[in-house]
Short mmCIF file of C-alpha atoms in Angstrom, two decimals:
data_model
loop_
_atom_site.label_atom_id
_atom_site.label_comp_id
_atom_site.label_asym_id
_atom_site.label_seq_id
_atom_site.Cartn_x
_atom_site.Cartn_y
_atom_site.Cartn_z
CA MET A 1 35.62 -89.06 5.79
CA GLN A 2 38.26 -87.23 7.87
CA GLU A 3 37.55 -87.06 11.59
CA TRP A 4 38.48 -83.80 13.30
CA LYS A 5 39.35 -83.30 16.98
CA GLY A 6 36.94 -80.43 17.53
CA ARG A 7 33.43 -79.04 17.10
CA PHE A 8 33.57 -77.29 13.75
CA SER A 9 30.96 -75.88 11.41
CA GLU A 10 30.43 -77.25 7.91
CA SER A 11 32.36 -74.35 6.35
CA CYS A 12 35.19 -74.77 8.83
CA ARG A 13 35.40 -78.49 8.05
CA ALA A 14 35.52 -77.68 4.34
CA ALA A 15 38.35 -75.22 4.93
CA LEU A 16 40.24 -77.79 6.99
CA ALA A 17 39.81 -80.48 4.34
CA THR A 18 41.24 -78.19 1.65
CA ALA A 19 44.04 -77.10 3.95
CA LEU A 20 44.96 -80.70 4.76
CA VAL A 21 45.52 -81.43 1.07
CA GLN A 22 47.59 -78.27 0.67
CA ALA A 23 49.71 -78.99 3.76
CA ARG A 24 50.77 -82.33 2.34
CA THR A 25 52.34 -80.55 -0.64
CA GLN A 26 54.70 -78.52 1.57
CA THR A 27 58.20 -79.74 2.32
CA ALA A 28 58.51 -78.58 5.95
CA PRO A 29 56.04 -77.91 8.82
CA TRP A 30 57.04 -74.25 9.14
CA GLN A 31 55.70 -73.68 5.62
CA TRP A 32 52.15 -74.52 6.68
CA SER A 33 49.63 -71.70 6.95
CA LEU A 34 47.53 -71.40 10.09
CA MET A 35 44.68 -73.36 8.53
CA GLU A 36 47.05 -75.99 7.17
CA THR A 37 48.62 -76.31 10.60
CA ALA A 38 45.22 -76.64 12.26
CA ALA A 39 44.23 -79.32 9.74
CA MET A 40 47.38 -81.37 10.36
CA LEU A 41 47.02 -81.08 14.13
CA HIS A 42 43.31 -81.90 14.26
CA ALA A 43 43.73 -84.77 11.81
CA GLY A 44 46.38 -86.25 14.09
CA GLN A 45 49.03 -86.06 11.37
CA ALA A 46 51.39 -83.73 13.23
CA SER A 47 52.10 -82.63 16.78
CA SER A 48 52.41 -79.14 18.17
CA ALA A 49 55.80 -80.05 19.63
CA GLU A 50 57.03 -81.07 16.18
CA LEU A 51 55.73 -77.88 14.62
CA THR A 52 57.08 -75.63 17.37
CA ALA A 53 60.53 -77.22 17.09
CA ALA A 54 60.41 -76.66 13.32
CA CYS A 55 59.52 -72.98 13.80
CA LEU A 56 62.35 -72.48 16.31
CA ALA A 57 64.77 -74.12 13.88
CA ARG A 58 63.48 -71.88 11.12
CA VAL A 59 64.14 -68.83 13.33
CA GLN A 60 67.76 -69.92 13.64
CA ALA A 61 68.01 -70.28 9.86
CA ALA A 62 66.13 -67.15 8.79
CA ASN A 63 66.39 -64.45 11.48
CA GLY A 64 70.02 -63.58 10.74
CA GLY A 65 71.34 -64.27 14.23
CA PRO A 66 69.85 -64.09 17.73
CA PRO A 67 67.38 -61.31 18.55
CA SER A 68 69.07 -57.94 19.08
CA PHE A 69 67.90 -54.49 20.08
CA ASP A 70 69.38 -52.55 17.17
CA GLY A 71 69.41 -55.24 14.49
CA ALA A 72 72.08 -55.43 11.81
CA PRO A 73 72.21 -54.73 8.07
CA GLN A 74 72.49 -58.44 7.28
CA SER A 75 69.63 -59.63 9.53
CA VAL A 76 65.85 -59.75 9.48
CA ASN A 77 65.82 -59.49 13.30
CA ALA A 78 62.07 -60.05 13.60
CA TRP A 79 62.19 -60.99 17.27
CA ALA A 80 62.68 -58.93 20.40
CA ARG A 81 62.82 -62.13 22.46
CA LEU A 82 62.20 -65.85 21.97
CA TYR A 83 60.78 -68.17 24.63
CA PRO A 84 61.84 -71.67 23.50
CA GLU A 85 61.33 -73.40 26.86
CA LEU A 86 57.87 -71.88 27.36
CA ALA A 87 56.97 -72.58 23.74
CA MET A 88 57.88 -76.26 23.96
CA ALA A 89 56.08 -76.66 27.30
CA SER A 90 52.98 -74.98 25.83
CA ALA A 91 53.20 -77.19 22.74
CA GLN A 92 53.36 -80.33 24.87
CA ALA A 93 50.33 -79.15 26.83
CA ALA A 94 48.51 -78.52 23.55
CA ASP A 95 49.35 -82.03 22.36
CA ARG A 96 47.85 -83.45 25.54
CA MET A 97 44.68 -81.43 24.91
CA LEU A 98 44.51 -82.62 21.30
CA SER A 99 44.91 -86.26 22.31
CA SER A 100 42.53 -86.14 25.28
CA GLY A 101 39.46 -87.23 23.35
CA ASP A 102 37.62 -84.03 24.24
CA PRO A 103 36.84 -81.42 21.56
CA SER A 104 39.84 -79.11 21.14
CA PRO A 105 39.85 -75.45 20.05
CA LEU A 106 40.68 -74.91 16.40
CA LEU A 107 43.83 -72.92 17.24
CA CYS A 108 45.14 -75.43 19.78
CA GLY A 109 48.87 -76.03 19.35
CA ILE A 110 49.55 -73.27 16.80
CA PRO A 111 52.72 -71.16 17.36
CA LEU A 112 52.14 -67.43 17.65
CA GLY A 113 54.35 -64.35 17.39
CA ILE A 114 53.20 -61.61 19.74
CA LYS A 115 54.01 -57.94 19.27
CA ASP A 116 56.11 -56.60 22.14
CA VAL A 117 53.35 -54.37 23.48
CA ILE A 118 50.99 -57.26 24.35
CA ALA A 119 51.56 -58.52 27.87
CA ILE A 120 52.21 -62.12 28.93
CA ALA A 121 52.37 -62.44 32.72
CA GLY A 122 55.86 -63.06 34.06
CA LEU A 123 57.63 -62.20 30.79
CA PRO A 124 59.43 -59.02 29.71
CA LEU A 125 57.38 -56.33 27.98
CA THR A 126 59.54 -53.62 26.45
CA ALA A 127 57.86 -52.15 23.32
CA SER A 128 61.29 -52.56 21.64
CA SER A 129 62.57 -49.70 23.80
CA ARG A 130 65.40 -49.22 26.29
CA VAL A 131 62.95 -47.09 28.27
CA LEU A 132 61.28 -50.32 29.45
CA GLU A 133 64.44 -52.38 29.88
CA GLY A 134 63.89 -54.72 32.85
CA ASN A 135 60.10 -54.32 32.78
CA THR A 136 58.10 -57.51 33.41
CA ALA A 137 54.38 -57.90 32.85
CA THR A 138 52.47 -58.77 36.02
CA GLU A 139 49.27 -59.89 34.27
CA ASP A 140 48.26 -61.37 30.96
CA SER A 141 46.74 -58.98 28.47
CA ALA A 142 43.10 -59.75 27.72
CA ILE A 143 44.15 -60.80 24.21
CA TRP A 144 46.74 -63.33 25.34
CA ALA A 145 44.58 -64.67 28.16
CA GLY A 146 41.96 -65.56 25.58
CA LEU A 147 44.34 -67.08 23.04
CA ARG A 148 46.14 -69.03 25.76
CA ALA A 149 42.78 -70.62 26.57
CA HIS A 150 42.60 -71.65 22.90
CA GLY A 151 45.86 -73.55 23.40
CA MET A 152 48.06 -71.31 21.27
CA VAL A 153 51.83 -71.51 21.71
CA PRO A 154 53.79 -68.28 22.46
CA LEU A 155 56.96 -68.49 20.37
CA GLY A 156 58.21 -65.03 21.35
CA HIS A 157 57.68 -61.29 21.31
CA THR A 158 58.23 -59.61 17.95
CA HIS A 159 59.98 -56.29 17.31
CA LEU A 160 58.17 -53.08 16.50
CA HIS A 161 58.85 -49.46 15.78
CA GLU A 162 59.64 -48.24 19.29
CA PHE A 163 56.43 -47.85 21.32
CA ALA A 164 54.45 -48.38 18.07
CA ASN A 165 55.21 -44.75 17.28
CA GLY A 166 56.07 -45.00 13.61
CA ALA A 167 56.12 -47.06 10.43
CA THR A 168 59.80 -47.75 9.69
CA SER A 169 61.08 -50.09 12.48
CA ASP A 170 64.71 -49.56 11.54
CA GLN A 171 65.97 -52.58 13.52
CA VAL A 172 63.95 -55.00 11.34
CA GLY A 173 65.01 -55.90 7.80
CA ASN A 174 62.58 -56.55 4.98
CA PRO A 175 62.86 -60.27 4.13
CA PHE A 176 62.67 -59.51 0.40
CA ASP A 177 65.68 -57.18 0.57
CA LEU A 178 67.46 -56.54 3.86
CA ARG A 179 68.45 -53.07 2.68
CA LEU A 180 64.79 -52.08 2.71
CA SER A 181 62.30 -51.26 5.46
CA ALA A 182 59.82 -53.84 6.69
CA GLY A 183 57.43 -51.00 7.58
CA GLY A 184 55.84 -50.63 10.98
CA SER A 185 55.04 -50.57 13.57
CA SER A 186 54.26 -54.32 13.61
CA ALA A 187 57.30 -55.07 11.47
CA GLY A 188 58.62 -58.06 13.41
CA SER A 189 55.32 -59.91 13.15
CA ALA A 190 55.12 -59.33 9.39
CA ALA A 191 58.75 -60.31 8.77
CA ALA A 192 58.48 -63.44 10.91
CA LEU A 193 55.42 -64.56 8.96
CA ALA A 194 56.91 -63.82 5.55
CA THR A 195 60.01 -65.91 6.29
CA GLY A 196 58.09 -68.84 7.81
CA MET A 197 59.46 -68.32 11.32
CA VAL A 198 55.98 -68.46 12.81
CA THR A 199 52.52 -69.62 11.76
CA ALA A 200 50.47 -66.62 12.95
CA ALA A 201 51.13 -63.31 14.66
CA LEU A 202 49.56 -60.41 16.51
CA GLY A 203 50.00 -56.70 15.95
CA THR A 204 48.44 -53.38 16.85
CA ASP A 205 47.34 -50.49 14.68
CA THR A 206 46.88 -46.77 15.40
CA GLY A 207 47.50 -45.34 11.94
CA GLY A 208 48.47 -48.32 9.79
CA SER A 209 50.76 -50.37 12.04
CA LEU A 210 49.23 -53.71 11.01
CA ARG A 211 48.69 -52.84 7.37
CA VAL A 212 51.89 -51.06 6.36
CA PRO A 213 54.25 -53.94 7.28
CA ALA A 214 51.79 -56.47 5.88
CA ALA A 215 51.88 -54.69 2.52
CA LEU A 216 55.66 -54.25 2.45
CA CYS A 217 56.36 -57.84 3.55
CA GLY A 218 53.71 -59.60 1.47
CA VAL A 219 51.38 -60.93 4.19
CA ALA A 220 47.76 -60.35 5.19
CA THR A 221 46.09 -58.68 8.15
CA ILE A 222 42.72 -57.48 9.39
CA LYS A 223 42.32 -54.24 11.30
CA PRO A 224 39.01 -54.77 13.10
CA THR A 225 36.40 -52.16 13.91
CA TYR A 226 37.63 -49.89 16.69
CA GLY A 227 36.67 -51.23 20.11
CA ARG A 228 35.92 -54.83 19.11
CA VAL A 229 39.15 -56.31 20.52
CA PRO A 230 39.84 -55.62 24.23
CA LEU A 231 43.11 -53.76 24.82
CA ALA A 232 43.64 -54.31 28.55
CA GLY A 233 47.30 -55.16 29.03
CA VAL A 234 48.42 -53.60 25.73
CA ILE A 235 50.81 -50.64 25.87
CA PRO A 236 48.84 -47.77 24.29
CA MET A 237 49.80 -45.27 21.62
CA ALA A 238 46.66 -43.16 21.11
CA PRO A 239 43.75 -44.92 22.86
CA SER A 240 40.96 -43.34 20.79
CA ARG A 241 42.44 -45.00 17.67
CA ASP A 242 44.39 -48.02 18.97
CA THR A 243 43.28 -51.47 17.97
CA ALA A 244 44.84 -54.93 17.84
CA GLY A 245 44.47 -57.55 15.18
CA PRO A 246 45.74 -60.72 13.53
CA MET A 247 48.45 -61.17 10.93
CA GLY A 248 48.80 -64.24 8.72
CA ARG A 249 49.90 -65.44 5.33
CA THR A 250 46.32 -65.61 4.04
CA VAL A 251 43.01 -63.88 4.62
CA GLU A 252 41.46 -67.05 6.07
CA ASP A 253 44.31 -67.32 8.58
CA CYS A 254 43.59 -63.78 9.73
CA SER A 255 39.85 -64.43 9.78
CA VAL A 256 40.24 -67.46 12.05
CA LEU A 257 42.60 -65.72 14.46
CA LEU A 258 40.46 -62.58 14.60
CA HIS A 259 37.33 -64.60 15.27
CA ALA A 260 39.06 -66.33 18.16
CA MET A 261 39.97 -62.91 19.57
CA LEU A 262 36.39 -61.67 19.17
CA SER A 263 34.82 -64.82 20.61
CA ASP A 264 37.03 -64.50 23.68
CA ALA A 265 35.73 -60.97 24.19
CA ASP A 266 32.17 -62.27 23.83
CA GLY A 267 32.73 -65.04 26.38
CA VAL A 268 32.34 -67.96 23.93
CA PRO A 269 34.16 -71.12 25.16
CA PRO A 270 37.23 -71.76 22.97
CA ALA A 271 36.07 -75.25 21.93
CA GLU A 272 32.77 -73.77 20.69
CA ALA A 273 34.18 -70.75 18.84
CA PHE A 274 33.94 -72.36 15.38
CA ALA A 275 30.99 -74.68 15.95
CA ASN A 276 28.37 -72.47 14.29
CA GLY A 277 29.07 -71.21 10.79
CA ALA A 278 26.40 -68.52 11.14
CA HIS A 279 28.33 -66.98 14.03
CA HIS A 280 31.99 -67.13 13.03
CA LEU A 281 33.72 -65.06 10.37
CA PRO A 282 33.94 -66.60 6.88
CA VAL A 283 36.76 -69.06 6.22
CA VAL A 284 36.03 -70.22 2.65
CA PRO A 285 35.34 -68.35 -0.60
CA ARG A 286 31.88 -68.55 -2.12
CA ALA A 287 31.22 -70.99 -4.92
CA GLY A 288 30.43 -70.01 -8.48
CA ALA A 289 32.05 -67.92 -11.17
CA ARG A 290 30.67 -64.58 -9.91
CA PRO A 291 30.72 -64.66 -6.09
CA LEU A 292 30.93 -60.85 -5.87
CA GLN A 293 27.66 -60.37 -7.78
CA GLY A 294 25.70 -57.66 -5.96
CA THR A 295 28.77 -56.18 -4.25
CA ARG A 296 29.39 -52.51 -4.99
CA ILE A 297 33.08 -51.53 -4.69
CA ALA A 298 34.17 -47.89 -4.72
CA MET A 299 37.52 -46.45 -5.70
CA THR A 300 37.98 -42.87 -4.55
CA ASP A 301 40.17 -39.89 -5.31
CA ARG A 302 42.08 -40.28 -2.03
CA THR A 303 45.16 -41.37 -3.99
CA HIS A 304 45.15 -38.18 -6.06
CA GLY A 305 48.16 -36.08 -5.15
CA LEU A 306 50.14 -39.13 -4.05
CA ALA A 307 52.93 -40.42 -6.25
CA LEU A 308 51.83 -44.04 -6.64
CA ASP A 309 54.64 -46.41 -7.54
CA ALA A 310 53.96 -48.11 -10.86
CA ASP A 311 53.85 -51.53 -9.21
CA VAL A 312 51.23 -50.33 -6.73
CA ALA A 313 49.08 -48.76 -9.42
CA GLN A 314 49.25 -51.95 -11.47
CA ALA A 315 48.28 -54.06 -8.43
CA VAL A 316 45.21 -51.94 -7.73
CA LEU A 317 44.19 -52.08 -11.38
CA ARG A 318 44.58 -55.85 -11.39
CA VAL A 319 42.38 -56.26 -8.32
CA ARG A 320 39.80 -53.90 -9.81
CA GLU A 321 39.63 -56.02 -12.96
CA LEU A 322 39.45 -59.25 -10.96
CA ALA A 323 36.63 -57.86 -8.83
CA MET A 324 34.66 -56.99 -11.95
CA ALA A 325 35.32 -60.43 -13.44
CA LEU A 326 33.98 -61.97 -10.22
CA GLY A 327 30.75 -60.01 -10.59
CA ALA A 328 31.32 -56.87 -8.54
CA GLU A 329 30.17 -53.44 -9.64
CA VAL A 330 33.20 -51.13 -9.39
CA VAL A 331 32.59 -47.38 -9.40
CA ASP A 332 34.80 -44.28 -9.16
CA LEU A 333 33.56 -41.77 -6.60
CA PRO A 334 34.96 -38.65 -4.92
CA ALA A 335 35.57 -39.27 -1.22
CA PRO A 336 33.90 -37.12 1.42
CA ARG A 337 35.80 -33.93 2.13
CA SER A 338 38.19 -34.22 5.07
CA LEU A 339 37.40 -31.97 8.03
CA LEU A 340 40.69 -32.59 9.85
CA SER A 341 43.86 -30.57 9.30
CA ALA A 342 47.44 -31.65 9.99
CA ASP A 343 47.20 -29.77 13.29
CA ASP A 344 44.05 -31.70 14.14
CA LEU A 345 45.81 -35.01 13.51
CA ALA A 346 48.63 -33.93 15.81
CA LEU A 347 46.14 -32.92 18.47
CA LEU A 348 44.52 -36.35 18.27
CA LEU A 349 47.90 -37.95 18.91
CA TYR A 350 50.04 -35.97 21.34
CA PRO A 351 47.77 -35.54 24.39
CA GLU A 352 46.73 -39.20 24.20
CA ALA A 353 50.33 -40.37 23.86
CA TRP A 354 51.35 -38.22 26.83
CA ALA A 355 48.85 -39.98 29.07
CA TYR A 356 51.13 -43.04 28.93
CA HIS A 357 54.59 -41.57 28.35
CA ARG A 358 54.46 -38.94 31.11
CA GLN A 359 55.53 -41.63 33.58
CA HIS A 360 58.91 -41.94 31.81
CA VAL A 361 59.73 -38.22 31.50
CA PRO A 362 62.11 -36.61 32.30
CA GLU A 363 64.07 -39.42 33.98
CA ARG A 364 64.16 -41.75 30.98
CA LEU A 365 63.66 -39.31 28.11
CA HIS A 366 67.25 -39.82 26.94
CA LEU A 367 66.59 -43.56 26.45
CA TYR A 368 64.08 -43.03 23.64
CA ARG A 369 65.34 -43.34 20.08
CA PRO A 370 65.66 -39.91 18.39
CA ALA A 371 62.51 -39.88 16.23
CA VAL A 372 60.35 -41.23 19.06
CA ARG A 373 61.92 -38.85 21.57
CA ASP A 374 60.79 -36.02 19.31
CA THR A 375 57.20 -37.28 19.53
CA VAL A 376 57.38 -37.58 23.32
CA GLU A 377 58.78 -34.05 23.66
CA LYS A 378 55.94 -32.69 21.52
CA ALA A 379 53.46 -34.70 23.55
CA SER A 380 54.78 -33.13 26.77
CA ARG A 381 53.60 -29.66 25.74
CA THR A 382 50.40 -28.19 27.10
CA TYR A 383 47.36 -28.57 24.88
CA ALA A 384 44.04 -26.85 25.49
CA LEU A 385 41.26 -29.26 26.43
CA THR A 386 38.79 -27.12 24.46
CA ASP A 387 40.92 -27.56 21.32
CA TYR A 388 41.08 -31.31 21.82
CA ILE A 389 37.31 -31.54 22.31
CA ALA A 390 36.69 -29.44 19.20
CA THR A 391 38.98 -31.71 17.18
CA ARG A 392 37.18 -34.79 18.45
CA GLU A 393 33.90 -33.21 17.38
CA ARG A 394 35.27 -32.62 13.87
CA ARG A 395 36.43 -36.22 13.82
CA ASP A 396 32.93 -37.38 14.77
CA LEU A 397 31.44 -35.23 11.99
CA GLU A 398 33.89 -36.67 9.48
CA THR A 399 32.95 -40.19 10.56
CA LEU A 400 29.28 -39.32 10.15
CA ALA A 401 29.99 -37.93 6.67
CA TRP A 402 31.67 -41.18 5.64
CA ASP A 403 28.84 -43.27 7.14
CA ARG A 404 26.32 -41.22 5.16
CA TRP A 405 28.43 -41.43 1.98
CA MET A 406 28.70 -45.22 2.24
CA ALA A 407 24.94 -45.51 2.70
CA GLU A 408 23.84 -42.99 0.06
CA GLN A 409 26.28 -44.28 -2.56
CA ARG A 410 25.40 -47.90 -1.68
CA VAL A 411 29.09 -48.70 -1.19
CA ASP A 412 29.84 -52.09 0.32
CA VAL A 413 33.63 -51.96 0.06
CA VAL A 414 36.27 -49.32 -0.67
CA LEU A 415 39.30 -50.55 -2.63
CA GLU A 416 42.61 -48.70 -2.48
CA PRO A 417 46.37 -49.28 -2.11
CA THR A 418 47.45 -50.16 1.41
CA VAL A 419 50.62 -48.08 0.95
CA HIS A 420 51.23 -45.97 -2.12
CA TYR A 421 54.75 -47.28 -2.62
CA VAL A 422 56.81 -50.46 -2.33
CA ALA A 423 59.41 -50.87 0.43
CA ARG A 424 61.84 -47.97 0.78
CA PRO A 425 65.47 -48.01 2.02
CA ARG A 426 65.84 -49.07 5.63
CA GLY A 427 66.83 -46.37 8.12
CA ARG A 428 69.52 -46.58 10.76
CA GLY A 429 68.88 -45.54 14.33
CA TYR A 430 65.49 -43.84 14.10
CA GLY A 431 66.83 -40.51 12.89
CA ALA A 432 64.74 -37.73 11.36
CA ALA A 433 64.18 -39.79 8.22
CA SER A 434 62.30 -42.37 10.30
CA GLY A 435 59.73 -39.79 11.30
CA THR A 436 59.29 -38.56 7.75
CA GLY A 437 59.03 -42.10 6.42
CA SER A 438 56.37 -42.93 8.97
CA LEU A 439 54.20 -39.98 7.96
CA ASN A 440 54.49 -40.91 4.28
CA ALA A 441 53.63 -44.56 4.92
CA VAL A 442 50.38 -43.80 6.77
CA SER A 443 49.04 -41.24 4.26
CA LEU A 444 46.30 -43.67 3.19
CA PRO A 445 45.79 -46.13 6.07
CA ARG A 446 45.45 -43.69 8.99
CA GLN A 447 42.05 -42.48 7.72
CA TRP A 448 40.46 -45.79 8.67
CA ASN A 449 41.70 -45.48 12.25
CA ILE A 450 40.18 -42.03 12.45
CA LEU A 451 36.83 -43.49 11.34
CA GLY A 452 37.20 -46.79 13.24
CA TYR A 453 36.38 -48.76 10.06
CA PRO A 454 37.53 -52.38 9.58
CA VAL A 455 40.12 -53.10 6.89
CA VAL A 456 41.46 -56.24 5.24
CA ALA A 457 44.96 -55.70 3.83
CA MET A 458 45.98 -58.48 1.47
CA PRO A 459 48.97 -59.21 -0.75
CA VAL A 460 48.60 -59.12 -4.51
CA GLY A 461 52.04 -60.49 -5.38
CA LEU A 462 55.39 -59.14 -6.55
CA GLY A 463 55.63 -55.96 -8.56
CA ALA A 464 56.74 -56.44 -12.16
CA ASN A 465 59.16 -53.50 -11.98
CA THR A 466 60.74 -53.92 -8.55
CA GLY A 467 60.11 -57.57 -7.65
CA LEU A 468 58.85 -56.35 -4.26
CA PRO A 469 55.54 -57.13 -2.49
CA VAL A 470 52.50 -55.02 -3.28
CA GLY A 471 49.14 -55.08 -1.54
CA VAL A 472 45.68 -53.58 -1.47
CA SER A 473 43.16 -52.76 1.22
CA LEU A 474 39.43 -53.43 1.35
CA VAL A 475 37.44 -51.24 3.73
CA ALA A 476 33.90 -51.50 5.08
CA ARG A 477 31.67 -49.68 7.54
CA ARG A 478 31.98 -50.26 11.26
CA LEU A 479 31.05 -53.80 12.32
CA GLY A 480 31.12 -54.88 8.68
CA GLU A 481 33.83 -57.52 9.14
CA HIS A 482 31.72 -60.47 8.00
CA ALA A 483 30.91 -59.21 4.50
CA LEU A 484 34.34 -57.58 4.20
CA VAL A 485 36.23 -60.79 4.96
CA GLN A 486 33.99 -62.74 2.59
CA ALA A 487 34.75 -60.35 -0.27
CA ALA A 488 38.47 -60.60 0.49
CA LEU A 489 38.33 -64.40 0.47
CA ASP A 490 36.55 -64.36 -2.87
CA LEU A 491 39.22 -62.09 -4.34
CA GLN A 492 42.08 -64.03 -2.81
CA THR A 493 41.17 -67.14 -4.82
CA ALA A 494 41.97 -65.19 -7.99
CA LEU A 495 45.33 -64.05 -6.62
CA VAL A 496 46.83 -67.45 -5.88
CA ASP A 497 49.62 -66.93 -8.44
CA GLY A 498 50.74 -63.84 -6.54
CA ALA A 499 50.86 -65.72 -3.24
CA GLN A 500 52.91 -68.49 -4.81
CA ALA A 501 55.36 -65.96 -6.24
CA LEU A 502 55.86 -64.40 -2.79
CA GLN A 503 56.61 -67.77 -1.23
CA ARG A 504 58.97 -68.87 -3.99
CA ARG A 505 61.11 -65.79 -3.38
CA LEU A 506 61.67 -66.53 0.32
CA TRP A 507 61.22 -70.26 0.88
CA PRO A 508 63.95 -72.72 -0.07
CA PRO A 509 62.71 -75.89 -1.78
CA THR A 510 64.63 -78.33 0.43
CA PRO A 511 62.98 -79.88 3.51
CA GLY A 512 63.79 -78.32 6.86
CA ALA A 513 65.82 -75.45 5.37
#
C-alpha cells in the first residue's frame, strides 16, 4: 500500500491513489493536475523543484514571450510578472518539508498563479494597471499568508482586466485562439492553467470574474459563498460582492484549494486540513450508477431573452441529460422575479468602487485604460446615501425571495450556462467595446454575486460548431458548498471525454514541450 507524507482522510487517500495512476500517464510534470501533483510529491516520486522548473520552462514555451503590460496579438500573455528565484527557493523549502519525516500539508510544493490583486509582502501589486506602477505590497494578504503556510510555491502574478473592472482582459489571449478573448477579469489565471503553465491559480469574482474566463478557457473554478474567504490584502472592486476563489483544471483541484483557503480562515493547522473527511470538501465522486439520486436540479427561464450560442445550448442539454442518467430529478421552473433595475446594479457598483479609487483621482486618472477610466469617472459622481440604502434593501429582499424559492421548490442545485456564448473576438486597448463585452459576459453570472450564492463552473468540452470551450454552472444556497461540489464531482466523471478533448487541443504529445 502506498505511504503518503501527510495526515489524510480515507477519501483523500483514495483521490491521491487515483491521481498517482493518472499522473504516470502524462508525458511532462507540467501536465499534472493539482491532485496528480500532490500525489507525486507525497509519494516521493517527484520534487517541487523539478515541477517548478518544468512550469517555468512551460511558461517560456507557451506564454508567447515575456510578460508585458499590453500583450500582443500573437501571445497568451497570462502573466503580469514571474518570480523564478522566489519560486525555486520556495520549492526547495517545500522539498525540505516533504522530506522531513513530519506530516506535510497536502498542497505543499505545488506551484500557484496568483491574480495581481492579491498581495504578497515585498512584491509588486499592480492590478494590471499603470495607476499602480511601482506599488509594492507591505503585507501578505490573508489568502496568501494561509497558502504560504501550506507550502505552496508562488510562480507569479497573473494578468487581469484592469482593477478587476471587466470581463474582456484585452492584454490576454485565449489559448484556444489568440484572436479571441480569454474573458475576465481573472483571465491570466485561466489562460495559464489551460496551457499548463501552472498547476493551480487564484482569482477574484465580483460579477463573474472567476467563472467567465474559466468557461471561455476550458477550466474549472468555485466561487464560494460571499464572506467565507477573507479578503484582507486584496484590492477591492465592490466589497459587498467581492469574493476570492480557486481555479484549476478539475473540480477536485478547485475543491482542494478552496478547502485549504477555508481551513486557513478557520484556524485549522495546514497539516491537519485534510485529515478528517467529514470536515473537508469532497474530493472524489460517489460510487454507483446513480450518485445523484435524490438531488433536485432546476433549470430556470433566466436564459430567455439571451441569444445562446448553439454550442452553449448543446452543452447545457448534454449536462441535463447526464444529470438525469445519474439519477437526478431535473425540473424547469420560472426564476423569482428580479427586484433590481439596471440603475440599481450601477448604484451597487459605483459608490463601492469609489471608496478605493478616490485615492488615485484626479492625479492618476489619465493612467487608467479607457473603459476602466469611464467606470472611475462615473464612480466619482455624487450618489445619495438614501438611494444606496434603498437599493441594498431591494437586494436583500431579492436574496430572501431566492432563498424562499429554493426551499419551497426543494431545489438543491440550479443548472445554467456560465456564459451564454463562446469566446468572442479579443479587444485592443480597453476601448468602448471592452465595456460592452463585459456587460454581456456577466448577464448570467452576476446574479450569484448579488445573492452571495456559491457556484461551481466546470468545463463540458469543445463545442461541435466552433471547436471552442463551453461550460456550465451549478449553483446552491449560501454555505451549500459541500453538496454542490459533490454534485459537480459526480457529473464531472461523465464528462471525461470533454476534458480530454480540451487537453488534446492545447498540449503537445512530446515530453517537455
